[in-house]
Amino acid sequence: MRILYVTSEAFPLVKTGGLADVSGSLPAALKHLGADARILIPGYPQVLANLRDPQPLIELKWLPAIGNVQLIGGHMPDTGVPVIVIEHRDLYDRSGGPYSDTLGQEWGDNALRFGILSRIAAILSSKISPLVDWIPDIVHFNDWQAGLTAAYMRYSGAPHAKSVLGIHNLAFQGNFPPEWVEKLGLPRQAFAPEGLEFYGHLSFLKAGIYYADAITTVSPSYAREIQTAEYGFGLQGLLAHRARDIHGILNGIDTQEWNPAKDPYLPQNYDGNSLDKKVRVKQALQQRSGLHEDAAAPLLGVVSRLTHQKGLDLLLHCAPALLEQGCQLALLGSGDPALEQGFMLLAQQHPRQVSVSIGYNEALSHHIMAGADMFVMPSRFEPCGLNQMYGLRYGTPPVVRRTGGLADSVMDTNEFTLNRKTATGFVFDLATPEDLLATLLRALASYGDKNQWSAIQTNGMKTDLDWNRSAQAYLEIYRSL
Ligand code: ADP
């Protein structure tokens, strides 16, 4: 089976969040199961610099609005999955991130930059594809950035392939002024409620939901939640209408990249049989972060985008009470200026108890994951979430809100789950500081009971988080189409 996996980021070529992790892992897991999966991605400088054995593949000529485009073939540096890169100087050769400039301002021509990604995905999956000897059976296109793929497939002639939209976060929809419909070469009559239109805008994600043959999302709970007003961001009606075609599959994690026994970013490696060594990682983290070097102080870890979604304002609210209990906090992230400032102020007031690093730092994220005692993720919504799974794998029990993939991957600690050896973390229901605090206090009580704590750590470390299980489920959907 040939699968074209269309994405705007893929680890380790380029990453801003969970989509990159999935795009790095899922095609590799599919390949491992015998499928022929290839990635299609825009050629930002980071992608071209990190691509293994790049070769010019083919030139696409006279595309509307942008002219000629060079496709480069290559491979993922670690897994060897084939990659097709769209090289276009004006569109992608810029300093800054994939979506925004160095000041965090979104690029003004994102509709064009990602419309082209969708358009080329459709060209490569049509019968007139210039890659004559590789036409996909399935085009799996992800999030709003690739959201127009199925619309282009519909309007550019009978498609050979079936299309699957992967939703990693419904909050980002790619909504643009209607002028873009024509500029992107889409038929004007498609700008309708039964088509591309969403509240007067051209919506990339809505178009994907409308035109895709099937829809996947990254956890079973999120698949249900997005069909409700609370989590649907206005798209719940259309999603409910497509309920039969929506499949929720929990992400796996890259168990090579995230392996405490081999992690090169850690000053000390450990596994389930040598959990006592984890304290040395904690000590090094306290040292590096300027925290009081106290093995007994419960150290809470956070690695996250600092946005409303992630609910870290709730943690900021209950931080004073936690610090009074002798807790420490190591936080890494960036995002809303108000949240950044709130946490930085907390660190200034309690430099020996709170360390805040603003920015993106792969090495520190691994160190926090391993060195913290527990990992906090109070998300208001969470399609899947990866960090709680990294926490499980690193013997750092997660404290999470019962939503989306958090609900599907973390088992709350209580008498019943302790007896059944299934307790892996702490789960709360309401997005309030009170509910979070009560649950953190419950986790702290458990932390004080060394036997109970190590049982929870061990249960988490034994959880099957491998991609293989999820990749099998994706293959079944592809086959059914
Ligand atoms: P989301 O995709 O919504 O941001 P996920 O939990 O699904 O959240 O994935 C986030 C990924 O990005 C994880 O791999 C996490 O470790 C990483 N990450 C987030 N913020 C940072 C940061 N500041 N530095 C390093 N890695 C980060």
Coordinates of C-alpha atoms and ligand atoms in Angstrom, one line a residue:
M1 CA 0.0 0.0 0.0
R2 CA 1.3 3.4 -1.0
I3 CA 0.7 6.2 1.5
L4 CA 1.5 9.9 0.9
Y5 CA 1.7 11.5 4.4
V6 CA 1.3 15.3 3.9
T7 CA 2.5 17.4 6.8
S8 CA 3.8 20.9 7.6
E9 CA 6.4 19.5 10.2
A10 CA 8.1 16.3 10.9
F11 CA 10.7 15.5 13.6
P12 CA 13.7 15.6 13.3
L13 CA 13.5 17.8 10.2
V14 CA 11.5 20.5 11.8
K15 CA 9.3 20.6 14.9
T16 CA 7.0 23.1 16.7
G17 CA 4.8 20.5 18.5
G18 CA 3.1 17.1 18.6
L19 CA 2.3 17.0 14.9
A20 CA 6.0 16.8 14.2
D21 CA 6.5 13.9 16.5
V22 CA 3.6 12.0 14.9
S23 CA 4.8 12.8 11.4
G24 CA 8.3 11.5 12.4
S25 CA 7.0 8.3 13.9
L26 CA 3.8 7.1 12.1
P27 CA 5.2 6.8 8.5
A28 CA 8.1 4.9 10.0
A29 CA 5.8 2.5 11.9
L30 CA 3.8 2.0 8.7
K31 CA 6.9 1.2 6.8
H32 CA 7.9 -1.3 9.4
L33 CA 4.5 -3.0 8.8
G34 CA 5.3 -3.3 5.1
A35 CA 3.5 -0.2 3.8
D36 CA 5.3 2.2 1.4
A37 CA 4.8 5.5 3.2
R38 CA 6.3 8.8 2.0
I39 CA 6.3 12.2 3.5
L40 CA 5.4 15.4 1.6
I41 CA 6.7 18.6 3.4
P42 CA 7.5 22.2 2.5
G43 CA 11.2 22.9 2.0
Y44 CA 11.9 25.3 4.9
P45 CA 15.7 25.8 5.4
Q46 CA 15.7 23.4 8.4
V47 CA 14.1 20.7 6.3
L48 CA 16.6 21.0 3.4
A49 CA 19.5 21.2 5.8
N50 CA 18.5 18.0 7.7
L51 CA 17.3 15.9 4.8
R52 CA 19.3 12.8 4.1
D53 CA 20.7 12.2 0.5
P54 CA 18.7 15.0 -1.2
Q55 CA 18.3 14.6 -5.0
P56 CA 16.3 16.7 -7.5
L57 CA 13.2 14.7 -8.3
I58 CA 11.2 16.7 -10.8
E59 CA 10.1 20.2 -11.6
L60 CA 6.4 21.2 -11.6
K61 CA 5.9 24.0 -14.1
W62 CA 3.6 27.0 -14.3
L63 CA 1.6 26.5 -11.2
P64 CA -0.8 29.4 -10.7
A65 CA 0.4 32.2 -8.5
I66 CA 3.8 30.7 -7.9
G67 CA 5.4 29.5 -11.1
N68 CA 7.8 26.6 -11.1
V69 CA 8.4 24.3 -8.1
Q70 CA 11.3 21.9 -7.6
L71 CA 10.5 18.7 -5.8
I72 CA 13.5 17.2 -4.0
G73 CA 13.6 13.5 -3.0
G74 CA 15.4 12.3 0.1
H75 CA 15.1 10.4 3.3
M76 CA 14.4 11.0 7.0
P77 CA 17.8 11.1 8.8
D78 CA 17.0 8.4 11.4
T79 CA 14.3 6.2 10.0
G80 CA 15.1 6.3 6.3
V81 CA 11.4 7.0 5.4
P82 CA 11.4 8.6 1.9
V83 CA 10.6 12.3 1.9
I84 CA 9.4 14.6 -1.0
V85 CA 10.3 18.2 -0.3
I86 CA 8.7 21.1 -2.0
E87 CA 11.4 23.6 -2.8
H88 CA 10.4 27.2 -3.6
R89 CA 12.6 30.1 -2.6
D90 CA 9.9 32.8 -2.2
L91 CA 7.5 30.6 -0.2
Y92 CA 9.7 28.7 2.2
D93 CA 13.3 30.0 2.2
R94 CA 12.9 32.4 5.2
S95 CA 14.4 32.7 8.6
G96 CA 11.9 32.1 11.5
G97 CA 9.5 29.2 12.1
P98 CA 7.3 27.3 9.7
Y99 CA 4.3 29.5 10.4
S100 CA 5.7 32.7 11.7
D101 CA 8.7 35.1 11.5
T102 CA 11.4 35.5 14.1
L103 CA 9.1 37.9 16.1
G104 CA 6.3 35.3 16.2
Q105 CA 4.1 37.1 13.6
E106 CA 2.3 34.7 11.3
W107 CA 3.5 35.0 7.7
G108 CA 0.9 37.1 5.7
D109 CA 0.9 34.6 2.8
N110 CA 0.3 31.4 4.8
A111 CA -2.8 30.7 2.7
L112 CA -0.5 30.4 -0.3
R113 CA 2.4 28.7 1.4
F114 CA 0.1 25.9 2.6
G115 CA -2.4 26.0 -0.2
I116 CA 0.5 24.9 -2.4
L117 CA 1.3 22.0 -0.1
S118 CA -2.3 20.7 -0.5
R119 CA -2.2 21.4 -4.2
I120 CA 1.0 19.4 -4.8
A121 CA -0.3 16.6 -2.7
A122 CA -3.3 16.4 -5.0
I123 CA -1.2 16.6 -8.1
L124 CA 1.0 13.7 -6.9
S125 CA -2.0 11.6 -6.2
S126 CA -3.7 12.1 -9.5
K127 CA -3.4 10.0 -12.6
I128 CA -1.4 12.7 -14.3
S129 CA 1.2 12.7 -11.5
P130 CA 4.7 13.5 -12.8
L131 CA 5.9 10.8 -10.5
V132 CA 4.5 8.1 -12.8
D133 CA 6.0 5.2 -11.0
W134 CA 4.7 6.2 -7.5
I135 CA 1.1 7.1 -7.2
P136 CA -0.3 6.7 -3.7
D137 CA -3.4 4.7 -2.8
I138 CA -4.0 6.8 0.3
V139 CA -3.3 10.5 0.9
H140 CA -3.2 11.1 4.6
F141 CA -3.2 14.9 5.0
N142 CA -2.7 16.6 8.4
D143 CA -4.2 19.6 10.1
W144 CA -5.3 22.9 8.5
Q145 CA -1.9 23.3 6.8
A146 CA -2.7 20.4 4.4
G147 CA -6.4 20.8 4.7
L148 CA -7.2 21.7 1.1
T149 CA -5.8 18.5 -0.2
A150 CA -9.1 16.6 -0.5
A151 CA -10.8 19.6 -2.1
Y152 CA -8.0 19.8 -4.8
M153 CA -8.3 16.1 -5.3
R154 CA -12.1 16.4 -5.9
Y155 CA -11.8 19.4 -8.3
S156 CA -8.7 18.4 -10.2
G157 CA -10.2 15.3 -11.9
A158 CA -11.0 11.8 -10.9
P159 CA -8.7 10.9 -8.0
H160 CA -7.0 7.6 -8.0
A161 CA -6.3 7.8 -4.2
K162 CA -8.5 7.9 -1.2
S163 CA -8.1 10.8 1.2
V164 CA -7.8 10.8 5.0
L165 CA -7.7 14.0 7.1
G166 CA -5.7 13.7 10.3
I167 CA -6.8 16.2 13.0
H168 CA -4.2 16.9 15.6
N169 CA -5.8 20.1 17.0
L170 CA -9.2 21.5 16.0
A171 CA -8.4 24.9 17.5
F172 CA -6.2 25.8 14.5
Q173 CA -8.4 26.0 11.4
G174 CA -6.6 28.1 8.8
N175 CA -9.4 30.5 8.1
F176 CA -8.7 33.1 5.4
P177 CA -10.6 35.9 3.6
P178 CA -12.7 34.6 0.7
E179 CA -10.5 36.2 -2.0
W180 CA -8.1 33.3 -1.5
V181 CA -10.6 30.8 -3.1
E182 CA -9.8 32.1 -6.6
K183 CA -6.2 33.0 -5.9
L184 CA -5.7 29.4 -4.9
G185 CA -7.4 28.1 -8.1
L186 CA -10.4 26.6 -6.4
P187 CA -13.8 26.8 -8.1
R188 CA -15.9 29.7 -6.9
Q189 CA -19.0 27.5 -6.5
A190 CA -17.1 25.4 -3.9
F191 CA -17.2 28.4 -1.6
A192 CA -20.5 27.3 0.1
P193 CA -21.5 25.8 3.4
E194 CA -21.4 22.4 1.6
G195 CA -17.7 23.0 0.7
L196 CA -15.0 25.4 1.6
E197 CA -16.9 28.1 3.4
F198 CA -17.0 28.6 7.2
Y199 CA -18.6 31.8 8.6
G200 CA -17.7 33.8 5.5
H201 CA -14.1 32.6 5.4
L202 CA -12.2 30.0 3.4
S203 CA -11.5 27.4 6.0
F204 CA -8.7 24.9 5.2
L205 CA -9.6 22.6 8.1
K206 CA -13.4 22.7 7.4
A207 CA -12.7 21.9 3.8
G208 CA -10.7 18.9 4.9
I209 CA -13.5 17.7 7.2
Y210 CA -16.0 18.2 4.4
Y211 CA -14.1 16.5 1.5
A212 CA -12.0 13.8 3.1
D213 CA -13.0 10.2 2.6
A214 CA -12.2 9.5 6.2
I215 CA -11.1 11.5 9.3
T216 CA -8.7 10.4 11.9
T217 CA -7.9 12.1 15.2
V218 CA -5.3 11.3 17.8
S219 CA -7.3 9.8 20.6
P220 CA -10.7 8.0 21.0
S221 CA -11.9 10.6 23.6
Y222 CA -11.0 13.5 21.4
A223 CA -12.9 11.9 18.5
R224 CA -16.0 12.0 20.7
E225 CA -15.3 15.4 22.3
I226 CA -15.0 17.3 19.0
Q227 CA -18.5 16.4 18.1
T228 CA -19.8 18.5 21.0
A229 CA -20.2 22.3 21.4
E230 CA -17.7 22.4 24.3
Y231 CA -14.8 21.1 22.2
G232 CA -16.0 21.5 18.6
F233 CA -14.8 25.1 17.9
G234 CA -18.0 25.6 15.7
L235 CA -17.3 22.5 13.6
Q236 CA -19.2 20.1 15.9
G237 CA -22.2 20.0 13.6
L238 CA -20.3 18.9 10.5
L239 CA -18.1 16.5 12.6
A240 CA -21.2 14.9 14.1
H241 CA -22.6 14.6 10.6
R242 CA -19.5 12.7 9.6
A243 CA -19.4 10.6 12.8
R244 CA -19.3 7.3 11.0
D245 CA -16.1 8.3 9.2
I246 CA -14.2 9.6 12.3
H247 CA -11.7 7.3 13.9
G248 CA -9.8 8.1 17.2
I249 CA -6.5 6.4 17.4
L250 CA -4.2 7.2 20.4
N251 CA -0.7 8.2 19.2
G252 CA 2.2 6.1 20.2
I253 CA 5.6 7.6 21.1
D254 CA 9.1 7.2 19.6
T255 CA 10.4 4.8 22.2
Q256 CA 14.0 5.1 20.8
E257 CA 14.0 8.9 21.1
W258 CA 12.3 8.8 24.5
N259 CA 14.1 6.0 26.4
P260 CA 15.5 6.8 29.8
A261 CA 18.0 3.9 29.5
K262 CA 19.7 5.4 26.4
D263 CA 18.7 9.1 26.4
P264 CA 21.9 11.0 25.6
Y265 CA 20.5 14.2 27.1
L266 CA 20.5 12.7 30.6
P267 CA 23.5 12.9 33.0
Q268 CA 22.5 9.5 34.2
N269 CA 20.5 6.7 32.5
Y270 CA 18.1 4.4 34.2
D271 CA 15.3 2.0 33.6
G272 CA 12.5 0.3 35.5
N273 CA 15.0 -1.9 37.4
S274 CA 17.3 1.0 38.4
L275 CA 14.8 3.7 39.4
D276 CA 17.0 4.6 42.3
K277 CA 19.4 6.3 39.8
K278 CA 16.7 8.7 38.8
V279 CA 17.5 10.8 41.8
R280 CA 20.9 11.7 40.3
V281 CA 19.1 13.1 37.2
K282 CA 16.9 15.1 39.6
Q283 CA 19.9 16.4 41.5
A284 CA 21.6 17.5 38.2
L285 CA 18.4 19.2 37.2
Q286 CA 18.2 21.1 40.5
Q287 CA 21.8 22.1 40.1
R288 CA 21.4 23.2 36.5
S289 CA 18.2 25.2 37.3
G290 CA 19.5 26.9 40.4
L291 CA 17.0 25.0 42.6
H292 CA 17.8 24.0 46.2
E293 CA 19.5 20.6 45.9
D294 CA 17.1 18.6 48.0
A295 CA 16.4 15.0 47.0
A296 CA 13.2 14.9 49.2
A297 CA 11.5 18.0 47.8
P298 CA 8.8 17.0 45.3
L299 CA 9.9 18.4 42.0
L300 CA 7.0 19.2 39.5
G301 CA 7.9 19.4 35.8
V302 CA 6.2 21.2 33.0
V303 CA 7.2 21.3 29.3
S304 CA 4.6 23.0 27.2
R305 CA 3.3 25.7 24.9
L306 CA 2.1 28.4 27.4
T307 CA -1.4 28.9 26.1
H308 CA -4.9 28.9 27.4
Q309 CA -5.3 25.3 26.0
K310 CA -2.7 23.9 28.3
G311 CA -4.3 25.3 31.5
L312 CA -1.1 26.4 33.1
D313 CA -2.8 29.5 34.5
L314 CA -4.5 27.0 36.9
L315 CA -1.0 25.9 38.0
L316 CA 0.1 29.5 38.4
H317 CA -3.0 30.0 40.7
C318 CA -2.2 27.2 43.0
A319 CA 1.6 27.6 42.9
P320 CA 1.8 29.5 46.3
A321 CA 0.0 26.6 48.1
L322 CA 2.3 24.1 46.5
L323 CA 5.5 26.0 47.3
E324 CA 4.2 26.1 50.9
Q325 CA 4.1 22.4 50.9
G326 CA 7.8 22.4 50.0
C327 CA 7.4 21.6 46.3
Q328 CA 9.7 22.8 43.5
L329 CA 8.8 23.6 39.9
A330 CA 10.9 23.3 36.8
L331 CA 9.1 24.8 33.8
L332 CA 10.1 25.0 30.1
G333 CA 7.9 26.7 27.5
S334 CA 6.9 29.7 25.6
G335 CA 3.7 31.4 24.4
D336 CA 1.3 33.9 25.9
P337 CA 3.3 36.9 27.3
A338 CA 1.1 37.1 30.4
L339 CA 1.7 33.5 31.3
E340 CA 5.4 33.8 30.6
Q341 CA 5.6 36.9 32.8
G342 CA 3.5 35.2 35.5
F343 CA 5.8 32.3 35.8
M344 CA 9.0 34.4 35.5
L345 CA 7.8 36.6 38.4
L346 CA 7.1 33.4 40.5
A347 CA 10.7 32.3 39.7
Q348 CA 12.1 35.7 40.7
Q349 CA 10.2 35.5 44.0
H350 CA 11.3 31.9 44.7
P351 CA 14.5 31.4 42.9
R352 CA 15.5 28.3 44.9
Q353 CA 12.1 26.7 44.4
V354 CA 11.0 27.7 40.9
S355 CA 13.0 27.6 37.7
V356 CA 11.4 29.0 34.5
S357 CA 13.1 28.7 31.1
I358 CA 11.4 30.5 28.3
G359 CA 12.1 29.1 24.8
Y360 CA 12.4 25.8 23.0
N361 CA 15.0 23.4 24.2
E362 CA 15.0 19.8 23.3
A363 CA 17.8 18.8 25.7
L364 CA 16.2 20.5 28.7
S365 CA 12.8 19.0 27.9
H366 CA 14.4 15.5 28.2
H367 CA 16.1 16.5 31.4
I368 CA 12.9 17.8 33.0
M369 CA 11.0 14.8 31.9
A370 CA 13.5 12.5 33.6
G371 CA 14.5 14.7 36.6
A372 CA 11.1 15.8 37.8
D373 CA 9.1 13.6 40.2
M374 CA 5.8 14.3 38.5
F375 CA 4.7 15.9 35.3
V376 CA 1.8 18.4 35.3
M377 CA -0.5 18.8 32.3
P378 CA -3.8 20.5 33.3
S379 CA -5.0 21.0 29.7
R380 CA -8.5 22.4 29.1
F381 CA -8.5 20.3 25.9
E382 CA -5.8 17.9 24.7
P383 CA -6.2 16.0 21.4
C384 CA -3.6 13.4 22.4
G385 CA -0.7 15.0 24.3
L386 CA 2.7 13.4 24.1
N387 CA 4.4 14.7 27.2
Q388 CA 2.2 12.7 29.6
M389 CA 3.3 9.5 27.7
Y390 CA 6.9 10.6 27.9
G391 CA 6.3 11.0 31.7
L392 CA 4.9 7.5 31.9
R393 CA 8.0 6.1 30.1
Y394 CA 10.4 8.1 32.3
G395 CA 8.9 7.0 35.7
T396 CA 7.6 10.6 36.1
P397 CA 3.9 10.1 36.9
P398 CA 1.6 12.6 35.1
V399 CA -1.0 14.7 36.8
V400 CA -3.5 15.5 34.1
R401 CA -7.1 16.7 33.4
R402 CA -9.5 14.1 32.2
T403 CA -9.8 15.2 28.6
G404 CA -8.9 13.8 25.2
G405 CA -5.7 11.7 25.0
L406 CA -4.9 12.5 28.6
A407 CA -8.0 10.6 29.7
D408 CA -7.1 7.8 27.4
S409 CA -3.5 7.3 28.5
V410 CA -3.3 8.0 32.2
M411 CA -5.0 5.9 34.8
D412 CA -5.9 7.6 38.0
T413 CA -4.5 6.3 41.3
N414 CA -7.0 4.9 43.7
E415 CA -7.4 1.7 45.8
F416 CA -8.9 -0.2 42.9
T417 CA -6.2 0.7 40.4
L418 CA -3.4 0.3 42.9
N419 CA -4.7 -3.3 43.6
R420 CA -4.9 -4.1 39.9
K421 CA -1.5 -2.5 39.3
T422 CA -3.0 -0.2 36.7
A423 CA -2.5 3.1 38.5
T424 CA -0.1 5.3 36.5
G425 CA -0.9 8.9 37.5
F426 CA -3.4 11.4 38.8
V427 CA -6.5 12.6 37.0
F428 CA -8.9 15.5 37.8
D429 CA -12.1 16.7 36.1
L430 CA -12.7 20.4 36.5
A431 CA -10.5 23.0 34.9
T432 CA -10.2 24.9 38.2
P433 CA -7.2 25.7 40.4
E434 CA -9.1 24.0 43.3
D435 CA -9.5 20.7 41.5
L436 CA -5.9 20.8 40.2
L437 CA -4.6 21.6 43.7
A438 CA -6.6 18.9 45.4
T439 CA -5.2 16.4 42.9
L440 CA -1.7 17.6 43.3
L441 CA -2.1 17.2 47.1
R442 CA -3.3 13.7 46.5
A443 CA -0.2 13.0 44.3
L444 CA 2.0 14.5 47.0
A445 CA 0.5 12.2 49.7
S446 CA 1.2 9.3 47.4
Y447 CA 4.8 10.5 46.8
G448 CA 5.3 10.4 50.5
D449 CA 4.6 6.7 50.5
K450 CA 7.7 5.3 48.8
N451 CA 6.3 1.9 48.0
Q452 CA 3.1 3.2 46.5
W453 CA 5.0 5.8 44.5
S454 CA 7.4 3.3 43.0
A455 CA 4.5 1.0 42.1
I456 CA 2.9 3.9 40.2
Q457 CA 6.2 4.6 38.5
T458 CA 6.7 1.0 37.5
N459 CA 3.1 0.6 36.2
G460 CA 3.6 3.6 34.0
M461 CA 6.9 2.5 32.7
K462 CA 5.4 -0.9 31.6
T463 CA 2.6 0.8 29.6
D464 CA 2.6 -0.2 25.9
L465 CA 3.3 3.1 24.2
D466 CA 4.8 1.8 21.0
W467 CA 3.7 3.1 17.6
N468 CA 3.1 -0.4 16.3
R469 CA -0.4 -0.8 17.9
S470 CA -1.5 2.6 16.4
A471 CA 0.1 2.0 13.0
Q472 CA -1.9 -1.3 12.8
A473 CA -5.1 0.6 13.4
Y474 CA -4.3 3.2 10.7
L475 CA -3.6 0.4 8.2
E476 CA -7.0 -1.1 8.9
I477 CA -8.6 2.2 8.1
Y478 CA -6.6 2.6 4.9
R479 CA -7.6 -0.9 3.9
S480 CA -11.2 -0.3 4.6
L481 CA -11.1 2.6 2.2
Ligands
ADP1 P1 1.3 20.3 21.4 O1 1.5 19.6 20.1 O2 -0.2 20.7 21.7 O3 2.2 21.4 21.7 P2 2.0 17.7 22.7 O4 2.1 17.3 24.1 O5 1.2 16.9 21.8 O6 1.5 19.2 22.7 O7 3.5 17.8 22.0 C1 4.4 18.7 22.4 C2 5.7 18.3 22.0 O8 6.6 19.5 21.9 C3 6.4 17.4 22.9 O9 7.3 16.6 22.2 C4 7.1 18.4 23.8 O10 8.2 17.8 24.5 C5 7.6 19.4 22.9 N1 7.7 20.8 23.4 C6 6.8 21.6 23.7 N2 7.3 22.8 24.2 C7 8.7 22.6 24.2 C8 9.8 23.4 24.6 N3 9.6 24.7 25.0 N4 11.0 22.9 24.4 C9 11.2 21.7 24.0 N5 10.2 20.9 23.6 C10 8.9 21.3 23.7

